[in-house]
Amino acid sequence: MRKIFVAFVCSALWTIQPAVSSFAQPPESLSELKATSIDGQTKRFGQFYLVPDVDVASDGFGGYFYSYKDKRGNKTTTNSIDSLPKGLLMAGKPVQVAFNDAATEVPVRVAESRTSQHEVSEPSAHDESGEFEGEIYDPIEPVNRAFFYFNDKLYFWVLKPIAKGYGKVFPEPLRVSVRNFFHNIFMPVRAVNCLLQGKIKGFGTEITRFVVNSTMGVCGFGDAAKTAFDIDKRDEDFGQTLGFYGLGPGIYINWPLLGPSNIRDTVGIVGDGFLNPVNYVEPFKYSLAIKGYDQVNRTSLSLGQYEALKKAAFDPYISLREAYYENRCYKIRK
Amino acid sequence: MSINLFRVSLFFFLTLVMALPSLAGQPMEQIRETTDKIISIVGDQALKSPEKAKERKRLIRQAVDERFDWEEMSRRSLARHWKRRTEDEKKEFIYFFGKLLERTYLEQVENYSGEKVLYLNETVDGKGFGDVRIKIITKQETEIPVRYKVKKNGDGWYVYDISVEGRSLINNYRKQFQRMSYKKLIKQLKAKVAQE
C-alpha cells in the first residue's frame, strides 16, 4: 500500500513538474508562447498569463478589457492584449486566446492571436469572477473511453438494479440517515484537510459537527448539527488540499469503478485512504463490503442523475469529464 | 425658502437612493418571479391529473421561455461553429437547442417536490451582465448551489447560463461541440429533440 502511494506521488510530481516550472518563470518573450493544433479541426488554445494586478473583464462581445495601474498609479484600461506593458504578462490569471491555424506547433504572436481571437472566440464565456476555463489534458483518452464504457455498463447492469431494489425495500429517510452515518465517520478526512489548508474554522466546524451528530444525532444517523444549530458541513479532501496549494490536475483519468479523476485527485484518494476509518476494518473483505454498501446506499439516493446527464449529452464522455473538472475547480476555490 | 429647497433636494435624494436598490434588485427579482411561477404551476393540484399533463407542460414551457435567452445560449455553445452559420441555420439551431434545454429543465422541474429555494445574492456590472446565486435544498437535505448568468435586454434580464456546483451548462455543451462537425451535431440534436 505504501509503495503504491509513493509511486503515485512520484508520478504525480513528474507529471506536474513542467507545469509548475512554467508558472514560476514568466516567458522571456511573447513569441515563446506556443499553441498547438491536434488536427485540422481541433485546436488547442494558447494561453497568456497575466499578473494578478491586471483585472480582466469581458466586453460582452467576446473580447476582454484589461485594466491595470500604470507607473504613476493611474488606472488604465485597454481592450487589446498587446498594449499591455510586457511585465504584466506572466504567471497569474490565464486569459484564453483562441488560436486558429491548422499547422502544428506554431508560435503565437500577440498580433496574430488578437485577430484570431476575434474570429473564433466571439461567443466565449463572459465572466468577471476569474473563472476562466482551462483545457483538460487527456492524452490517454482511448483508455479512458474504454473505462467509461465499462463503468456505464457496470452502472446500468449491476449498480442501478441493486440500488433500485435496495431503495424499494428501505424508505428514503432511512437511507438518508445511513448516508449521514457514513458522512459522519469520514470526519477525519475533512477535518485534517481543513487543517492542512489552514482553514481553522472549518476544522472546528467539523469537530463540532462530529461531536454533536455522534451524540445528539445518535451515532451520526441524524444531522442534529445542521437542524438544531445550523452548522453547515464542509467538503474538503486531499485532492482539494493539493489543488489549494496550486497543484494542477495532471492528466485526466477515468478509473474503472471509481469514475472520473486525475493524477492529483488520485493521489488525494490514496492520501485520504489513511484517514478513512473504514480502511482499518479487519479483515479486508469486511472493509470492502462496508464501502460497497455505502456506494449502493448513495446510488439509491441519486438514481436518475447519471441518466439525465447522458440524455442531455451529445458526447457523454466529454460531458462527464468537463463536469468533473469544473466541479473540482469550484470545490478547490471554495 | 432655503429650508424648502433643502426639503425638495432631500426628497429627490431619498427617492434616488430608494430607487437604486430596486434597480439593482432586478435580475434576482425576475429569476424569483419565474421560479415562483414554475413552482406554483408544478404544485397546482388542478393540473396534476394525467389529462392536464400537456397543459401543465405548456405552462411551464411558457414560463421558462420568458426568462431564458436561447439565442445567447446557442451562440455561446456553438462558439466557433456559430460564425460559419447562415441566418437560417442559426435560427434552426436556436429552435432545436432551445427545445432540448427546455426539455432537460422540464424533466428536472417535474420531479420537484417541496425543495426549498434560497436566494443568496446578485451582482450586476455596468455592461448589462449579471449573476444571480441561489441555493436549492432538496428534501434529502442536500444543498445545491446554483448560479444563473444573466444578460440585460431592455427591461428584462435573461438567463444565458446555469452553473450547478460550478458545472456550467454552456461550457459543457461548448466542449462537446468543439470536436464535432456542425453537420453531425445538428443531426444529433434533431434526433434528440424528436426522441420525446
XYZ file of C-alpha atoms in Angstrom:
530
model
C 0.000 0.000 0.000
C 2.728 2.425 0.977
C 4.698 1.542 -2.144
C 1.709 2.322 -4.324
C 1.299 5.628 -2.551
C 4.924 6.612 -3.112
C 4.662 5.586 -6.749
C 1.575 7.750 -7.146
C 3.227 10.761 -5.577
C 6.309 10.358 -7.760
C 4.307 10.000 -10.952
C 2.146 12.950 -9.994
C 5.121 15.150 -9.295
C 6.680 14.097 -12.543
C 3.523 14.977 -14.468
C 3.010 18.369 -12.933
C 6.666 19.358 -12.857
C 6.697 21.145 -16.227
C 3.503 22.999 -15.347
C 4.985 24.237 -12.086
C 8.231 25.391 -13.611
C 6.432 27.298 -16.364
C 4.422 29.058 -13.696
C 7.480 30.010 -11.745
C 9.179 31.760 -14.626
C 7.446 34.259 -16.843
C 8.003 33.670 -20.534
C 11.027 35.525 -21.875
C 9.222 36.958 -24.820
C 5.775 36.631 -26.266
C 6.944 34.576 -29.196
C 7.821 31.835 -26.747
C 4.175 31.118 -26.125
C 3.100 28.256 -28.282
C -0.178 26.880 -29.355
C -0.737 23.521 -30.877
C -3.409 22.175 -33.090
C -4.175 18.496 -32.832
C -5.604 18.104 -36.317
C -7.232 20.274 -38.941
C -10.380 20.575 -36.933
C -9.421 20.599 -33.306
C -7.371 23.429 -31.958
C -5.782 23.678 -28.630
C -5.890 27.174 -27.229
C -2.799 29.058 -26.392
C -2.847 30.774 -23.062
C -1.482 34.033 -21.887
C -0.832 34.599 -18.288
C -1.370 37.939 -16.677
C -0.205 39.025 -13.268
C -2.985 39.231 -10.696
C -2.729 43.046 -10.770
C -4.451 43.037 -14.124
C -8.206 42.840 -13.909
C -9.850 41.077 -16.777
C -13.447 41.686 -17.657
C -15.393 40.700 -20.703
C -16.502 43.455 -23.026
C -19.610 41.421 -23.738
C -18.664 40.754 -27.321
C -16.162 38.010 -26.731
C -13.194 40.286 -26.172
C -11.792 41.441 -22.896
C -10.990 44.646 -21.089
C -7.719 44.637 -19.240
C -7.302 47.193 -16.504
C -4.136 47.791 -14.529
C -2.375 50.524 -12.629
C 0.399 52.237 -14.543
C 3.653 53.522 -13.092
C 2.033 56.732 -11.899
C -0.716 54.759 -10.185
C -3.408 55.768 -12.663
C -5.923 53.130 -13.580
C -5.619 52.311 -17.250
C -7.950 50.166 -19.286
C -7.294 48.709 -22.673
C -9.067 46.174 -24.802
C -6.028 44.861 -26.589
C -3.598 42.495 -25.004
C -0.582 43.817 -26.866
C -0.874 47.307 -25.471
C -0.269 45.915 -22.009
C 3.202 46.529 -20.587
C 5.259 43.380 -21.076
C 5.938 42.891 -17.387
C 2.263 42.206 -16.836
C 2.306 39.114 -18.984
C 3.417 36.275 -16.789
C 2.108 33.846 -14.213
C -1.295 34.786 -12.988
C -4.757 34.867 -14.390
C -4.894 32.889 -17.591
C -6.611 34.539 -20.486
C -7.812 32.330 -23.208
C -6.913 33.388 -26.680
C -8.191 31.254 -29.463
C -5.695 30.088 -31.999
C -6.864 29.280 -35.440
C -4.271 27.609 -37.549
C -4.182 24.074 -38.796
C -0.416 23.783 -38.589
C 1.099 22.225 -35.517
C 3.497 23.954 -33.135
C 3.220 27.451 -34.470
C 4.440 30.226 -32.209
C 1.594 32.549 -31.376
C 2.399 36.164 -31.781
C 0.285 38.635 -29.966
C -0.861 40.471 -33.047
C -1.963 37.246 -34.691
C -3.730 35.932 -31.680
C -5.684 39.133 -31.410
C -7.146 38.768 -34.849
C -7.847 35.092 -34.402
C -9.466 35.878 -31.100
C -11.998 37.994 -32.902
C -12.620 35.316 -35.422
C -13.138 32.427 -33.094
C -13.868 33.325 -29.548
C -16.610 35.848 -30.148
C -19.123 33.946 -28.089
C -16.656 32.947 -25.389
C -17.770 32.986 -21.797
C -18.450 36.254 -20.145
C -17.031 36.159 -16.699
C -15.786 38.670 -14.190
C -15.105 36.256 -11.414
C -11.931 34.922 -12.967
C -13.470 31.567 -13.775
C -11.615 31.014 -16.965
C -11.951 27.599 -18.363
C -8.815 25.611 -18.789
C -8.046 22.800 -21.132
C -8.188 19.320 -19.712
C -5.119 17.294 -20.512
C -6.392 13.929 -21.659
C -3.647 12.037 -23.502
C -4.983 8.593 -22.620
C -8.451 9.308 -23.941
C -8.913 5.937 -25.715
C -8.185 4.068 -22.472
C -10.417 6.453 -20.531
C -13.217 5.954 -23.001
C -12.914 2.191 -22.644
C -13.227 2.503 -18.864
C -16.075 4.958 -19.301
C -17.893 2.342 -21.332
C -17.132 -0.254 -18.682
C -18.420 1.969 -15.869
C -21.503 2.825 -17.875
C -22.384 -0.846 -18.265
C -21.498 -1.527 -14.644
C -23.931 1.168 -13.592
C -26.843 0.012 -15.717
C -26.336 -3.728 -15.316
C -25.161 -4.039 -11.734
C -25.202 -0.951 -9.525
C -28.521 0.514 -10.625
C -30.606 -2.677 -10.294
C -29.134 -3.360 -6.839
C -29.652 0.241 -5.696
C -33.177 0.249 -7.074
C -34.126 -2.959 -5.275
C -32.494 -1.705 -2.105
C -34.375 1.574 -2.414
C -37.679 -0.262 -2.777
C -37.105 -2.132 0.488
C -35.803 0.709 2.607
C -37.627 4.045 2.778
C -35.785 7.194 1.793
C -35.489 8.789 5.274
C -33.698 5.668 6.459
C -31.295 5.791 3.514
C -30.613 9.466 4.193
C -29.751 8.508 7.778
C -27.348 5.838 6.560
C -25.730 8.413 4.284
C -25.395 10.761 7.264
C -23.827 7.962 9.314
C -21.123 7.369 6.709
C -20.589 11.078 6.264
C -20.071 11.382 9.997
C -17.436 8.662 10.299
C -15.473 10.145 7.392
C -14.962 13.257 9.514
C -11.157 12.796 9.907
C -10.720 13.224 6.132
C -12.466 16.588 6.085
C -11.105 17.847 9.399
C -7.467 17.081 8.593
C -7.738 18.597 5.134
C -9.278 21.771 6.574
C -6.282 21.927 8.880
C -3.823 21.310 6.028
C -5.339 24.249 4.145
C -5.177 26.466 7.225
C -8.957 26.590 7.468
C -9.032 26.570 11.257
C -12.690 27.493 11.383
C -13.567 24.631 9.083
C -11.582 22.264 11.301
C -13.527 23.465 14.338
C -16.787 23.097 12.429
C -16.045 19.513 11.513
C -15.048 18.554 15.065
C -18.158 20.253 16.479
C -20.375 18.559 13.932
C -18.846 15.186 14.723
C -19.391 15.586 18.469
C -22.943 16.914 18.104
C -24.009 14.375 15.491
C -22.437 11.404 17.266
C -24.337 12.236 20.452
C -27.474 14.227 19.712
C -27.644 12.806 16.214
C -27.491 9.234 17.575
C -24.219 7.814 16.200
C -24.341 10.194 13.252
C -27.598 8.934 11.741
C -29.164 12.332 12.197
C -27.673 15.687 11.254
C -28.512 17.460 14.504
C -25.678 19.927 13.996
C -27.465 21.275 10.931
C -31.075 21.011 12.079
C -30.571 22.233 15.632
C -27.559 24.545 15.381
C -27.406 25.327 11.679
C -23.749 24.320 11.360
C -23.091 23.645 7.673
C -20.972 20.738 6.611
C -17.628 21.263 4.917
C -16.385 19.421 1.921
C -12.628 19.022 1.854
C -10.381 16.226 0.669
C -6.694 15.772 -0.039
C -7.119 16.368 -3.762
C -8.578 19.772 -2.924
C -5.750 20.436 -0.487
C -3.195 19.778 -3.229
C -5.198 21.998 -5.589
C -5.386 24.676 -2.910
C -1.595 24.868 -2.955
C -1.558 25.304 -6.700
C -1.024 21.755 -7.886
C -2.560 21.243 -11.307
C -4.768 18.244 -12.053
C -2.220 16.476 -14.262
C -3.681 14.066 -16.761
C -7.330 13.098 -16.692
C -8.052 9.521 -15.652
C -11.385 7.773 -15.824
C -10.828 4.905 -13.423
C -12.824 1.701 -13.658
C -15.233 1.575 -10.686
C -14.090 4.933 -9.284
C -15.008 7.028 -12.311
C -13.644 10.453 -13.281
C -10.425 11.565 -11.630
C -6.987 12.866 -12.434
C -3.448 12.389 -11.137
C -3.851 14.962 -8.381
C -7.184 13.657 -7.131
C -5.980 10.051 -7.330
C -3.106 10.945 -5.037
C -5.807 12.621 -2.950
C -7.910 9.475 -2.762
C -4.895 7.408 -1.702
C -3.904 10.017 0.897
C -7.423 10.240 2.274
C -7.492 6.454 2.487
C -5.212 6.660 5.512
C -7.759 8.877 7.267
C -10.781 6.767 6.406
C -11.741 4.654 9.434
C -13.408 2.045 7.213
C -9.995 1.139 5.779
C -8.872 -0.002 9.226
C -11.628 -2.585 9.496
C -10.175 -6.113 9.564
C -10.363 -8.402 7.658
C -10.169 -6.627 4.333
C -13.332 -8.190 2.923
C -15.455 -6.527 5.623
C -13.959 -3.173 4.863
C -14.735 -3.749 1.200
C -18.296 -4.821 1.963
C -18.909 -1.699 4.056
C -17.673 0.507 1.228
C -19.819 -1.362 -1.270
C -22.843 -0.860 0.930
C -22.115 2.867 1.255
C -21.894 3.072 -2.533
C -25.205 1.255 -3.055
C -26.885 3.448 -0.464
C -25.613 6.654 -2.055
C -26.557 5.460 -5.531
C -30.086 4.715 -4.344
C -30.371 8.395 -3.399
C -29.047 9.741 -6.689
C -30.753 7.482 -9.229
C -31.610 9.336 -12.384
C -28.798 11.875 -12.223
C -26.430 9.970 -14.460
C -29.287 9.110 -16.781
C -30.168 12.808 -17.069
C -26.565 13.682 -17.918
C -26.493 11.005 -20.578
C -29.808 12.052 -22.054
C -28.794 15.695 -22.357
C -25.294 14.981 -23.697
C -24.033 14.688 -27.252
C -20.853 13.010 -26.063
C -21.429 11.720 -22.506
C -17.719 11.034 -22.004
C -16.767 14.668 -22.642
C -19.771 15.901 -20.714
C -18.806 13.913 -17.624
C -15.153 14.896 -17.962
C -15.963 18.617 -18.142
C -18.490 18.367 -15.332
C -15.950 16.640 -13.106
C -13.238 19.171 -13.915
C -15.408 22.232 -13.330
C -16.842 20.831 -10.129
C -13.348 20.125 -8.763
C -12.190 23.641 -9.662
C -15.238 25.005 -7.898
C -14.552 22.974 -4.767
C -10.900 23.975 -4.679
C -11.803 27.670 -4.995
C -14.275 27.400 -2.127
C -37.044 79.308 1.203
C -33.722 77.676 1.711
C -35.316 75.108 4.029
C -37.851 74.413 1.350
C -35.114 73.903 -1.186
C -33.356 71.628 1.244
C -36.518 69.594 1.652
C -37.043 69.300 -2.034
C -33.496 68.214 -2.658
C -33.710 65.775 0.251
C -36.851 64.368 -1.241
C -35.152 63.891 -4.595
C -32.108 62.418 -2.964
C -34.224 59.967 -0.998
C -36.229 58.842 -3.989
C -32.978 58.359 -5.855
C -31.444 56.321 -3.063
C -34.579 54.285 -2.696
C -34.841 53.731 -6.392
C -31.283 52.399 -6.680
C -31.664 49.123 -4.782
C -34.798 48.283 -6.703
C -32.929 48.834 -9.940
C -30.066 46.675 -8.768
C -32.514 44.094 -7.480
C -33.845 43.359 -10.905
C -32.172 40.122 -12.013
C -32.756 38.270 -8.765
C -36.324 39.539 -8.580
C -37.019 38.366 -12.101
C -35.482 34.950 -11.507
C -37.513 34.669 -8.336
C -40.664 35.603 -10.201
C -40.094 32.950 -12.844
C -39.143 30.315 -10.271
C -42.209 31.071 -8.161
C -44.369 30.897 -11.231
C -42.978 27.484 -12.164
C -43.269 26.188 -8.606
C -46.901 27.256 -8.456
C -47.639 25.509 -11.764
C -45.902 22.333 -10.602
C -47.714 22.432 -7.262
C -51.117 23.223 -8.780
C -53.428 20.338 -7.853
C -55.817 21.194 -10.676
C -53.063 20.476 -13.217
C -51.878 17.221 -11.658
C -54.295 14.896 -13.475
C -52.907 12.975 -16.476
C -55.241 14.644 -18.978
C -53.904 18.023 -17.873
C -50.269 16.939 -18.326
C -49.992 18.652 -21.693
C -51.449 21.896 -20.448
C -49.121 21.797 -17.461
C -46.090 21.265 -19.667
C -47.143 24.103 -21.899
C -47.478 26.492 -18.976
C -44.061 25.575 -17.554
C -42.542 25.874 -21.004
C -44.015 29.321 -21.414
C -42.639 30.473 -18.058
C -39.176 29.122 -18.882
C -39.264 30.663 -22.350
C -39.858 34.079 -20.857
C -36.678 34.019 -18.821
C -34.157 32.130 -20.972
C -32.177 33.617 -23.799
C -31.974 30.670 -26.182
C -30.076 32.631 -28.808
C -27.319 33.677 -26.442
C -27.077 30.120 -25.164
C -26.813 28.775 -28.694
C -24.198 31.338 -29.678
C -22.006 30.581 -26.679
C -22.361 26.818 -27.007
C -21.623 26.711 -30.705
C -18.643 29.087 -30.330
C -16.515 28.669 -33.469
C -19.360 26.964 -35.347
C -21.608 29.986 -34.881
C -19.772 32.373 -37.166
C -19.931 29.987 -40.081
C -23.669 29.528 -39.937
C -26.153 31.247 -42.179
C -29.056 33.137 -40.609
C -31.419 30.252 -41.327
C -29.054 27.724 -39.821
C -28.720 29.889 -36.740
C -32.486 30.127 -36.376
C -32.858 26.398 -36.809
C -30.189 25.663 -34.222
C -31.659 28.092 -31.696
C -35.054 26.457 -32.085
C -33.867 22.885 -31.587
C -31.252 23.640 -28.943
C -33.816 25.652 -27.003
C -36.176 22.692 -27.178
C -33.506 20.337 -25.869
C -32.557 22.594 -22.954
C -36.199 23.229 -22.204
C -36.880 19.523 -22.012
C -33.866 18.874 -19.791
C -35.014 21.656 -17.495
C -38.593 20.412 -17.542
C -37.599 16.904 -16.544
C -35.695 18.285 -13.580
C -38.568 20.526 -12.533
C -41.210 17.822 -12.904
C -39.596 15.837 -10.111
C -39.906 18.870 -7.895
C -41.393 18.000 -4.546
C -41.068 20.670 -1.944
C -37.432 21.614 -2.415
C -36.604 24.945 -0.857
C -35.034 27.735 -2.854
C -32.849 30.284 -1.099
C -31.977 33.478 -2.954
C -28.453 34.389 -1.932
C -27.129 37.361 -3.847
C -26.744 39.044 -7.186
C -24.082 41.064 -8.880
C -24.545 43.333 -11.836
C -21.872 45.039 -13.896
C -22.320 48.244 -15.801
C -22.335 46.491 -19.157
C -25.604 44.633 -18.853
C -24.346 41.345 -17.439
C -25.221 39.907 -14.080
C -25.039 36.967 -11.784
C -27.701 35.523 -9.524
C -26.765 32.971 -6.909
C -29.332 30.709 -5.323
C -29.269 27.547 -3.267
C -31.641 24.652 -3.619
C -32.209 22.482 -0.564
C -33.523 19.102 -1.582
C -35.784 17.022 0.568
C -32.773 14.781 1.243
C -31.273 17.865 2.913
C -28.581 18.257 0.286
C -27.685 21.822 -0.600
C -27.112 22.575 -4.255
C -25.598 25.948 -5.122
C -26.849 27.249 -8.465
C -25.632 30.281 -10.335
C -27.563 31.973 -13.107
C -25.717 34.167 -15.547
C -27.981 36.817 -16.941
C -27.853 39.363 -19.711
C -29.910 42.501 -19.904
C -32.202 43.151 -22.815
C -34.482 46.144 -22.468
C -36.028 45.918 -19.024
C -35.608 42.211 -18.664
C -32.747 40.038 -17.526
C -32.413 36.795 -19.423
C -30.570 33.673 -18.363
C -27.785 32.570 -20.699
C -26.034 30.024 -18.496
C -26.720 27.962 -15.414
C -23.949 26.581 -13.233
C -24.719 23.861 -10.746
C -21.928 23.397 -8.205
C -19.527 25.055 -10.597
C -20.582 22.972 -13.602
C -21.595 25.340 -16.346
C -24.220 24.058 -18.740
C -22.965 26.119 -21.648
C -19.281 25.305 -21.114
C -20.216 21.661 -21.062
C -22.005 21.867 -24.404
C -19.278 24.012 -25.926
C -16.648 21.397 -25.094
C -18.780 18.688 -26.618
C -19.457 20.685 -29.778
C -15.833 21.749 -30.166
C -14.781 18.464 -31.671
C -17.891 17.661 -33.667
C -18.654 18.779 -37.171
C -21.695 21.013 -37.401
C -23.414 18.579 -39.715
C -23.092 15.793 -37.210
C -24.176 17.841 -34.244
C -27.289 19.344 -35.823
C -28.319 15.868 -36.944
C -27.833 14.505 -33.448
C -29.643 17.493 -31.958
C -32.713 16.974 -34.135
C -32.750 13.270 -33.319
C -32.547 14.064 -29.608
C -35.410 16.523 -29.728
C -37.521 14.116 -31.779
C -36.910 11.360 -29.211
C -39.535 12.711 -26.838
